[in-house]
mmCIF file of C-alpha atoms in Angstrom:
data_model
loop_
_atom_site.group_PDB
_atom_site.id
_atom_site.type_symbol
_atom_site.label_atom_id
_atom_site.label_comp_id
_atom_site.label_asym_id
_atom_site.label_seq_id
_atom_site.Cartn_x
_atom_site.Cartn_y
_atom_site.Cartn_z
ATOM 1 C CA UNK A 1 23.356 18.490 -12.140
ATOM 2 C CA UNK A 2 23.953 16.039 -9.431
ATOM 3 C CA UNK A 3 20.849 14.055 -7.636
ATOM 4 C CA UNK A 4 21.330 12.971 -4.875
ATOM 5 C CA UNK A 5 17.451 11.395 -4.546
ATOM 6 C CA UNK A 6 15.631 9.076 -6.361
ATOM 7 C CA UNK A 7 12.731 7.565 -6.173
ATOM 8 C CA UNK A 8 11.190 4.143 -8.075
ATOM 9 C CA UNK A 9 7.431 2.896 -7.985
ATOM 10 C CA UNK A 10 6.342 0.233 -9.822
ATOM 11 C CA UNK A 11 3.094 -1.423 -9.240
ATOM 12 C CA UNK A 12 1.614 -4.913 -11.277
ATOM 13 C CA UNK A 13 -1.452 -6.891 -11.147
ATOM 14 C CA UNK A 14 -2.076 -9.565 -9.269
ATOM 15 C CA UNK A 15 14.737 -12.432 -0.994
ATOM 16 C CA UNK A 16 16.536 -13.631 -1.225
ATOM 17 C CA UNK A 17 15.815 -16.283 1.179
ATOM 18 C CA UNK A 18 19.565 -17.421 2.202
ATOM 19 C CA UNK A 19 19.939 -20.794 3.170
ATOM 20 C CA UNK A 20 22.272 -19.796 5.887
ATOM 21 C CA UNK A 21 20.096 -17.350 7.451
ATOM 22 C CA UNK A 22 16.808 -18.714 6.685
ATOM 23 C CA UNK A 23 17.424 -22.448 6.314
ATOM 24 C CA UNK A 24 15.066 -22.694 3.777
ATOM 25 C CA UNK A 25 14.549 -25.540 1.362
ATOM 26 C CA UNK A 26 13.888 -25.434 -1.942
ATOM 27 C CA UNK A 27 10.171 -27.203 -1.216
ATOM 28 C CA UNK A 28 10.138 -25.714 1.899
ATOM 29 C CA UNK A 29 7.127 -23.489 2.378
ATOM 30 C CA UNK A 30 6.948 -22.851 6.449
ATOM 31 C CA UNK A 31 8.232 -19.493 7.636
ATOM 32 C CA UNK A 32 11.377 -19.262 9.311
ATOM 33 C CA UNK A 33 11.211 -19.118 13.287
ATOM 34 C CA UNK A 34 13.735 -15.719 12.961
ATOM 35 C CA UNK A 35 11.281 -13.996 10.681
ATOM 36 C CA UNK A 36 9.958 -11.026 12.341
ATOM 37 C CA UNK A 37 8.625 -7.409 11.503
ATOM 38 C CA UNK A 38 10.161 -4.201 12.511
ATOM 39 C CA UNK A 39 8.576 -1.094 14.107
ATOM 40 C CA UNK A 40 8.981 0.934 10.672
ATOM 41 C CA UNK A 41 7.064 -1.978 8.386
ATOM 42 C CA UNK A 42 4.441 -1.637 11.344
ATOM 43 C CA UNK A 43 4.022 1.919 10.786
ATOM 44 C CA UNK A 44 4.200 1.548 7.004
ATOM 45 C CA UNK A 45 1.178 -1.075 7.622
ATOM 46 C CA UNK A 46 -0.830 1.436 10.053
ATOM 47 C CA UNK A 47 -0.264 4.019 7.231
ATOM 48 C CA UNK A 48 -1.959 2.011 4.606
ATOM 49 C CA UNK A 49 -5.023 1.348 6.872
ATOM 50 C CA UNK A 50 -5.431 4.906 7.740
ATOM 51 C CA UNK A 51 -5.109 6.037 4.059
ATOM 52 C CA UNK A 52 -7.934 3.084 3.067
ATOM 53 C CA UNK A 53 -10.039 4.136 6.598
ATOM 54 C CA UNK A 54 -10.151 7.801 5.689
ATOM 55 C CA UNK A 55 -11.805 7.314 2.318
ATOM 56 C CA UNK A 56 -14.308 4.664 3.881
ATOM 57 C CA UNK A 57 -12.716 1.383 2.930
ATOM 58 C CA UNK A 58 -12.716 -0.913 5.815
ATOM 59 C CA UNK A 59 -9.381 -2.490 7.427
ATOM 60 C CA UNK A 60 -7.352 -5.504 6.672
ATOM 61 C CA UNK A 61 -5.322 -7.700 8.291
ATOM 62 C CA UNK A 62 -1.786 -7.831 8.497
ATOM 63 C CA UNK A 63 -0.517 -10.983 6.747
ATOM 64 C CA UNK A 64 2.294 -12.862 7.973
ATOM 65 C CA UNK A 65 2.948 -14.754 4.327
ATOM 66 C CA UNK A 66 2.543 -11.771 2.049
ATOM 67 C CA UNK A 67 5.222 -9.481 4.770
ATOM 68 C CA UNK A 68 7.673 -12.504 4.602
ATOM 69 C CA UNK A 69 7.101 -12.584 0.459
ATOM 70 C CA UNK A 70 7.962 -8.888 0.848
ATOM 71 C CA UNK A 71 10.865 -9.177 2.917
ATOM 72 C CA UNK A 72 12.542 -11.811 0.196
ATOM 73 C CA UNK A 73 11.626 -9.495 -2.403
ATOM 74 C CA UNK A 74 13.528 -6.613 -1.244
ATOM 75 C CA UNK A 75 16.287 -8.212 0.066
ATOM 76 C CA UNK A 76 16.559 -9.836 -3.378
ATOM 77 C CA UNK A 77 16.654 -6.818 -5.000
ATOM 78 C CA UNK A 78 18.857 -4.861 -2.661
ATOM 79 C CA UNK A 79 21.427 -7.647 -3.025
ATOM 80 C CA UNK A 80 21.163 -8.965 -6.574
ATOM 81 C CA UNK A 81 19.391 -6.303 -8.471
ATOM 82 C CA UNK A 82 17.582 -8.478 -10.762
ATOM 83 C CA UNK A 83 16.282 -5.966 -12.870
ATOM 84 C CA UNK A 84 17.029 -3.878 -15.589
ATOM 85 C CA UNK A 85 14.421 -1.501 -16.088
ATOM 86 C CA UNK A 86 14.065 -2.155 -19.860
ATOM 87 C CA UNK A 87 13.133 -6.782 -20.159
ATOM 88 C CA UNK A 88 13.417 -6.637 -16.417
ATOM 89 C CA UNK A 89 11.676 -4.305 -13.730
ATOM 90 C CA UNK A 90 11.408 -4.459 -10.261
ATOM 91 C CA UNK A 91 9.118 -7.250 -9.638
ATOM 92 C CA UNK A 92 11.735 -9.279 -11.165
ATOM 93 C CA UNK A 93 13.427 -12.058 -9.194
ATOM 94 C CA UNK A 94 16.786 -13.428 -9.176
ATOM 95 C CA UNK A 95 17.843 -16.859 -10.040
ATOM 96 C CA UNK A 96 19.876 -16.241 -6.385
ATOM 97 C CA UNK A 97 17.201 -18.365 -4.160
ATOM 98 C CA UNK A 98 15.033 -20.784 -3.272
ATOM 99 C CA UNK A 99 12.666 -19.547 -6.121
ATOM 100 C CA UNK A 100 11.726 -19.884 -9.471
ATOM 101 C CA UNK A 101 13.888 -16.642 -11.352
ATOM 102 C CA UNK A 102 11.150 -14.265 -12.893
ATOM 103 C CA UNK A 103 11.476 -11.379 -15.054
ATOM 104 C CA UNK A 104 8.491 -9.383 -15.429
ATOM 105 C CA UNK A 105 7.068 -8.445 -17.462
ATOM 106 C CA UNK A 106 8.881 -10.513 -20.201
ATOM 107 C CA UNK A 107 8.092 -13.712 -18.462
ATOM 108 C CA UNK A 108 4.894 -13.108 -17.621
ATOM 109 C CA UNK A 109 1.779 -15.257 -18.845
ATOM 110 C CA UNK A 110 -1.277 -16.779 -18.345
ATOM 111 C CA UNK A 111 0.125 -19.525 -16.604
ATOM 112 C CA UNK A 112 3.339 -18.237 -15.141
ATOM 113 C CA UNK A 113 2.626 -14.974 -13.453
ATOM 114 C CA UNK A 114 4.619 -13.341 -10.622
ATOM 115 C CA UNK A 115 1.470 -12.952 -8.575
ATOM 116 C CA UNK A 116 1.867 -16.639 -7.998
ATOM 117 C CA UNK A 117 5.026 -15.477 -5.544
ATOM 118 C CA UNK A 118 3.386 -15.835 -2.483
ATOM 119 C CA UNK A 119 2.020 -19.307 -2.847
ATOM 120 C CA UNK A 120 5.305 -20.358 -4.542
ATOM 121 C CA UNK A 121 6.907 -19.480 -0.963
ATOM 122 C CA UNK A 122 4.584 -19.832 2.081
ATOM 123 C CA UNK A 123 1.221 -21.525 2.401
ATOM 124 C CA UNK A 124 -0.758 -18.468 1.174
ATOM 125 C CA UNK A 125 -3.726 -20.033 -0.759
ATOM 126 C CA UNK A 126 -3.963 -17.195 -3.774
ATOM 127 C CA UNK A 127 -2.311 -14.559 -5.550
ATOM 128 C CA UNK A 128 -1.081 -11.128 -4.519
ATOM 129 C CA UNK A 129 -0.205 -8.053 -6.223
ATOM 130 C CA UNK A 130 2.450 -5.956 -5.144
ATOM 131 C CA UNK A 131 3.832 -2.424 -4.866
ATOM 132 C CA UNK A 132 7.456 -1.797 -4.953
ATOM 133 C CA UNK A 133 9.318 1.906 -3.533
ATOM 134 C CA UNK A 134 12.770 2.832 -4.086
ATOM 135 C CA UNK A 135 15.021 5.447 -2.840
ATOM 136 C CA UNK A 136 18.828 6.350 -2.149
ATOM 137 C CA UNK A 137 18.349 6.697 1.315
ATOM 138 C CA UNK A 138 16.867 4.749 3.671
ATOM 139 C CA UNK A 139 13.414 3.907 3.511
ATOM 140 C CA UNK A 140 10.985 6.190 5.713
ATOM 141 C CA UNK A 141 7.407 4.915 5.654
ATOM 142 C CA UNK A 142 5.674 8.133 5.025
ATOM 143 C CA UNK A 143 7.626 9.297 2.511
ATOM 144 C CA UNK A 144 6.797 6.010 0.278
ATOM 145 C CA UNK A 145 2.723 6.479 1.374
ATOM 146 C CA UNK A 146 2.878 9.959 0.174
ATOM 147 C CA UNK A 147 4.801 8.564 -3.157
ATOM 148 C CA UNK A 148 2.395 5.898 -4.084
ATOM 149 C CA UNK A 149 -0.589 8.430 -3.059
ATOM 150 C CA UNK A 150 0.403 10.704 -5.223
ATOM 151 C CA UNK A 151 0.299 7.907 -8.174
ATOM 152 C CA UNK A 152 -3.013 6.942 -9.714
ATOM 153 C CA UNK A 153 -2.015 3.843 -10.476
ATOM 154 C CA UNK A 154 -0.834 2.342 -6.959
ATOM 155 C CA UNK A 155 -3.725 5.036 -5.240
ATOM 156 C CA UNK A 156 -5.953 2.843 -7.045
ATOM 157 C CA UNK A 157 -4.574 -0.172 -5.918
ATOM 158 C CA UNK A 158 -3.979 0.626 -2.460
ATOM 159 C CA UNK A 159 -8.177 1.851 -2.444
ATOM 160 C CA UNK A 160 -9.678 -0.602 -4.839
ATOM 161 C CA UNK A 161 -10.695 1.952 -7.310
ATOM 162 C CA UNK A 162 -9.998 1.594 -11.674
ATOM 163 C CA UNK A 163 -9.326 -1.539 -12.590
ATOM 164 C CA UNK A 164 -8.991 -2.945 -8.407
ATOM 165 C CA UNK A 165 -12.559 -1.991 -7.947
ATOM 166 C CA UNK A 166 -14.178 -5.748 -7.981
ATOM 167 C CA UNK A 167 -10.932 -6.515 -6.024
ATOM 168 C CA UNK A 168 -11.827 -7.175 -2.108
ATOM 169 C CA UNK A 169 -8.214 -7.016 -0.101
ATOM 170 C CA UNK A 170 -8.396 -8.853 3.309
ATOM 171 C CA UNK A 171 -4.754 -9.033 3.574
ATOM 172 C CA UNK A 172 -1.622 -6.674 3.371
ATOM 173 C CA UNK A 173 2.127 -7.194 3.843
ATOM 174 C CA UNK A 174 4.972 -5.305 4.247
ATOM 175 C CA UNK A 175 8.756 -5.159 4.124
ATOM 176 C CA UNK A 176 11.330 -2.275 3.972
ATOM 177 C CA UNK A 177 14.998 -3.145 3.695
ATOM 178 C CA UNK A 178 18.117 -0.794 3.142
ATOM 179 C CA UNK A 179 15.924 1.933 0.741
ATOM 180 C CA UNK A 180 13.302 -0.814 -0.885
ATOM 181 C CA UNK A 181 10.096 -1.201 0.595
ATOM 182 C CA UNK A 182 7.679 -3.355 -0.561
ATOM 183 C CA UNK A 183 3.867 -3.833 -0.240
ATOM 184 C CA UNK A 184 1.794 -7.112 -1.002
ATOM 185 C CA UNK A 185 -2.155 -7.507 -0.908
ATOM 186 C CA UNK A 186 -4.165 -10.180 -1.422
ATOM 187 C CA UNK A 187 -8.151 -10.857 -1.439
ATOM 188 C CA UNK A 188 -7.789 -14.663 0.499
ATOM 189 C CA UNK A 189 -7.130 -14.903 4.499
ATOM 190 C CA UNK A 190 -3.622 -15.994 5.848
ATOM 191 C CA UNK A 191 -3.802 -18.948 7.461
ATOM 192 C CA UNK A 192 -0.927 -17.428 9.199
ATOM 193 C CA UNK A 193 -2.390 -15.877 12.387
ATOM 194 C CA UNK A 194 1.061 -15.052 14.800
ATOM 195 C CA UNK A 195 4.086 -12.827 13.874
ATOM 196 C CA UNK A 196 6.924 -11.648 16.113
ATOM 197 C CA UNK A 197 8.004 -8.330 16.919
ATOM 198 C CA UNK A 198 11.548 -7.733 16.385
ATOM 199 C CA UNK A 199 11.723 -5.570 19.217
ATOM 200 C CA UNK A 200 11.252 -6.953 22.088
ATOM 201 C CA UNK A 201 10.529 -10.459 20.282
ATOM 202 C CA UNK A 202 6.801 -10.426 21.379
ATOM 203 C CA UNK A 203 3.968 -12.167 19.191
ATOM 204 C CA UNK A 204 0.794 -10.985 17.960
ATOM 205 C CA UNK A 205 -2.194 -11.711 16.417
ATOM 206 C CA UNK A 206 -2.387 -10.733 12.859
ATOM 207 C CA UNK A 207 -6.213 -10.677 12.554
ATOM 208 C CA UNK A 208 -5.771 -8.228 15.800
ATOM 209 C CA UNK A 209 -3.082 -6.275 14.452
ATOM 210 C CA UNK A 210 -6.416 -4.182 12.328
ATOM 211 C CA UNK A 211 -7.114 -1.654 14.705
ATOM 212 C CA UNK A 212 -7.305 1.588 13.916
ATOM 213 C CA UNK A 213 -3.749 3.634 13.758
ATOM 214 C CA UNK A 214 -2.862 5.441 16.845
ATOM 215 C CA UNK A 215 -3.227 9.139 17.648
ATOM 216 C CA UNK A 216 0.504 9.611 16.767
ATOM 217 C CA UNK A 217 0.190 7.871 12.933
ATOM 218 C CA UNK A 218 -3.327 10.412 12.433
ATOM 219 C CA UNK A 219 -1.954 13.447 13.208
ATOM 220 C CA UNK A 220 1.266 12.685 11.452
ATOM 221 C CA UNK A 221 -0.661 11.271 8.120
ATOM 222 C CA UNK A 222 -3.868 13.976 8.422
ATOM 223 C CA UNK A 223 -1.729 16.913 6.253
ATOM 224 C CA UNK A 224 -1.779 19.133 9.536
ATOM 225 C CA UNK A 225 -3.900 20.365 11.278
ATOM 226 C CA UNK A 226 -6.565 22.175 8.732
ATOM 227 C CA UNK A 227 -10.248 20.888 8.804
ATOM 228 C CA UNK A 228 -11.222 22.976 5.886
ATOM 229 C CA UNK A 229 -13.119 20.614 3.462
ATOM 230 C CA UNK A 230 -14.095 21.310 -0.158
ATOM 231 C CA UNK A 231 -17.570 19.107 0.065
ATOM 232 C CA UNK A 232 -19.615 18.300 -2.965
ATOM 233 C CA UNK A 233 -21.795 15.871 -1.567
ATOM 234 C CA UNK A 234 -24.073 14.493 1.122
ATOM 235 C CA UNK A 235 -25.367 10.937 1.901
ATOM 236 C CA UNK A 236 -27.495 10.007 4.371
ATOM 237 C CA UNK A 237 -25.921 6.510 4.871
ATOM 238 C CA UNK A 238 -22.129 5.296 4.651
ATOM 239 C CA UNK A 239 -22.515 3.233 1.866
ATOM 240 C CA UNK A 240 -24.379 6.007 -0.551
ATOM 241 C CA UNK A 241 -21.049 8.239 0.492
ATOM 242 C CA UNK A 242 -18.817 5.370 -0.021
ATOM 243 C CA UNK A 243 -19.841 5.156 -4.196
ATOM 244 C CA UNK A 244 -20.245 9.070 -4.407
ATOM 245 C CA UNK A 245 -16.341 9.131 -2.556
ATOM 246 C CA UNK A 246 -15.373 6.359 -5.374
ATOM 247 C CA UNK A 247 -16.709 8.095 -8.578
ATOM 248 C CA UNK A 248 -14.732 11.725 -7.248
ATOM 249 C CA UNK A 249 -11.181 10.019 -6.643
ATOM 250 C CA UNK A 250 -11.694 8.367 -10.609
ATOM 251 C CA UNK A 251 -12.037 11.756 -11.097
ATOM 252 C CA UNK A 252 -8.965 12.569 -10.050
ATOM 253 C CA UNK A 253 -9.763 13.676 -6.278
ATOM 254 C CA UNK A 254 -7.378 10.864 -5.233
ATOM 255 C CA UNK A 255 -7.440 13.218 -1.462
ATOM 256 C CA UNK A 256 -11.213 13.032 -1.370
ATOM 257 C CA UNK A 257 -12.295 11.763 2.469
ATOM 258 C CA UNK A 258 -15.531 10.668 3.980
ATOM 259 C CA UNK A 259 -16.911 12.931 6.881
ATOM 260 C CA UNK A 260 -19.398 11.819 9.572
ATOM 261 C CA UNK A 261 -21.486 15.198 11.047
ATOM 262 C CA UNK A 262 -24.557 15.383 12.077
ATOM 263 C CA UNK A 263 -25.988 11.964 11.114
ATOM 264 C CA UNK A 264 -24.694 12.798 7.444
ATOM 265 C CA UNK A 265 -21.970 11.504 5.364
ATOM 266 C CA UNK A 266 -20.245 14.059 3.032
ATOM 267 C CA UNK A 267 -17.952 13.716 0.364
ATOM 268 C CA UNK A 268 -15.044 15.987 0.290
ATOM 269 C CA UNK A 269 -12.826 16.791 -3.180
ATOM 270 C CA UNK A 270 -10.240 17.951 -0.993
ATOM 271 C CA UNK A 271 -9.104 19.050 2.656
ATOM 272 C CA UNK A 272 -7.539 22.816 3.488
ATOM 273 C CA UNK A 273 -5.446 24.037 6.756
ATOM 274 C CA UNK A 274 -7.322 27.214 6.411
ATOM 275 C CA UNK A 275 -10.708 28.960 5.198
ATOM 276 C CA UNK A 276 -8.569 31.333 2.514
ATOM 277 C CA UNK A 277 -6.852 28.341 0.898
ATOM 278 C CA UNK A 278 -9.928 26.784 0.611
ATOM 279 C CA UNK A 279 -11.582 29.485 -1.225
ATOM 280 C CA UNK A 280 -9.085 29.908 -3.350
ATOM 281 C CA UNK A 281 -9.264 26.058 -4.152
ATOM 282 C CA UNK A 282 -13.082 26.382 -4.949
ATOM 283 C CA UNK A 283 -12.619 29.537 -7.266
ATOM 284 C CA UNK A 284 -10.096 27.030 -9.479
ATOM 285 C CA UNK A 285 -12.556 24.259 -10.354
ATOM 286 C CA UNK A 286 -14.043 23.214 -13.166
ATOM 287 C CA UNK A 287 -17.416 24.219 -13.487
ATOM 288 C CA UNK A 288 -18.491 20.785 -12.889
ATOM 289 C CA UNK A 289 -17.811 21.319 -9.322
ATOM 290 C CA UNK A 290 -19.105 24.777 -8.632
ATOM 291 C CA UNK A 291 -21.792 23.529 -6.279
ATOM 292 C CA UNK A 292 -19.008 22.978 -4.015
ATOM 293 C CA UNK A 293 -18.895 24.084 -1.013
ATOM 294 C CA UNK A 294 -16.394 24.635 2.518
ATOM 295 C CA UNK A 295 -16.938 22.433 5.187
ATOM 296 C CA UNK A 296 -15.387 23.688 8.463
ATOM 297 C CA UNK A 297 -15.004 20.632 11.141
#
């Protein structure tokens, strides 16, 4: 059989930058003037906010460090590949650049750890941990969200749940080159606070760049247009809602959602385009869950 699609995820715990293009030093740890985002990594950015604002985390910023770490690390691995999926995965980096090489998780330790990436090559003051998407084709931002979603392991990342729940992100990057995209958060602020557009070569403010997602990225991220929800509990404040949300998606409801009506907060184990789907959703649950019952909002 011939595939013609693949996919790659790899997520840890907490590009080559060309001299030519880059003019980067070895010690050098300032961010080239030509670095800039794209409107896809944008989107890819809005995409993670929306997913974290949905379930009732609150935003972060965009980071202007962590995005260029990103943008290294994929163009590093586009172009020299320096993994092998058995010593060497793909938070591995090439002995190609300005970097120390890294093969993780062989060369992982204590006191040499990947995470250090981002304060090896820009003034970001801490450690990061990263996600890392693959495909054949080019990279399109909602197919990777939907990817790592649908993974517990980067899920819980991306939402601070498992083993990320005493982790506090303020910052996220992001980078897609060729069919790599790559994601970086950290829990310390950027003391990078401008990044330029690559359209249009306009700047903005990272700690700006946290509004909501537009119309456009809600309706396109929401799973339609169905606002049937399978509810199983009700808070009368934000933050009772938010640990009630937290305990269903370990669980397993990784779609569960937060939803404001009527001066209550509800938990939801899952959201339906219609009242039959929804029924037949509640009739398969595990007895656990019986008191469930359909929202319609």
């Amino acid at each position: 059989m011939t595939v013609t699609r693949h996919y790659f995820i790899l997520m840890l715990f907490p590009l080559l930058v060309f001299t030519a293009v880059y003019g980067q030093s070895t010690n050098d740890k300032s961010i080239p003037a030509t670095f800039c985002l794209n409107p896809e990594e944008l989107r890819l950015f809005d995409l993670i906010n929306y997913y974290r604002t949905e379930r009732g985390l609150p935003l972060i910023e965009l980071s202007k460090s962590l995005s260029f770490v990103a943008q290294t690390h994929v163009r590093d691995l586009y172009i020299n590949q320096p993994y092998d999926n058995k010593k060497c995965n793909m938070h591995s980096w090439s002995d190609q650049g300005t970097w120390t090489a890294f093969c993780f998780p062989a060369d992982q330790t204590r006191r040499k750890s990947v995470w250090d990436k981002p304060k090896e090559l820009t003034q970001y003051p801490g450690q990061a941990y990263e996600l890392v998407y693959w495909t054949n084709d080019p990279v399109n931002p909602e197919d990777a969200m939907e990817l790592w979603k649908g993974i517990p392991a980067s899920a819980a990342l991306l939402l601070n749940t498992g083993k990320y729940a005493k982790n506090n992100w303020k910052v996220a990057g992001v980078s897609i080159y060729k069919g790599y995209a790559a994601v970086w958060v950290g829990e310390a602020r950027d003391p990078e606070t401008e990044i330029r557009l690559c359209q249009g070569d306009s700047v903005i403010n990272t700690r700006a760049a946290i509004s909501k997602p537009k119309a456009e990225t809600l309706r396109q991220t929401s799973g339609g247009t169905g606002a049937y929800y399978l509810v199983f509990g009700s808070y009368p404040s934000l933050s009772l809602a938010r640990e009630g949300q937290q305990k269903l998606i370990r669980e397993g409801f990784m779609d569960s959602q937060i939803i404001e009506k009527d001066g209550k907060f509800r938990t939801s184990l899952n959201q339906f385009e219609t009242m039959e789907a929804a029924r037949t959703a509640k009739k398969k649950l595990p007895s656990k869950y019986s008191q469930a019952w359909i929202l319609k909002n």
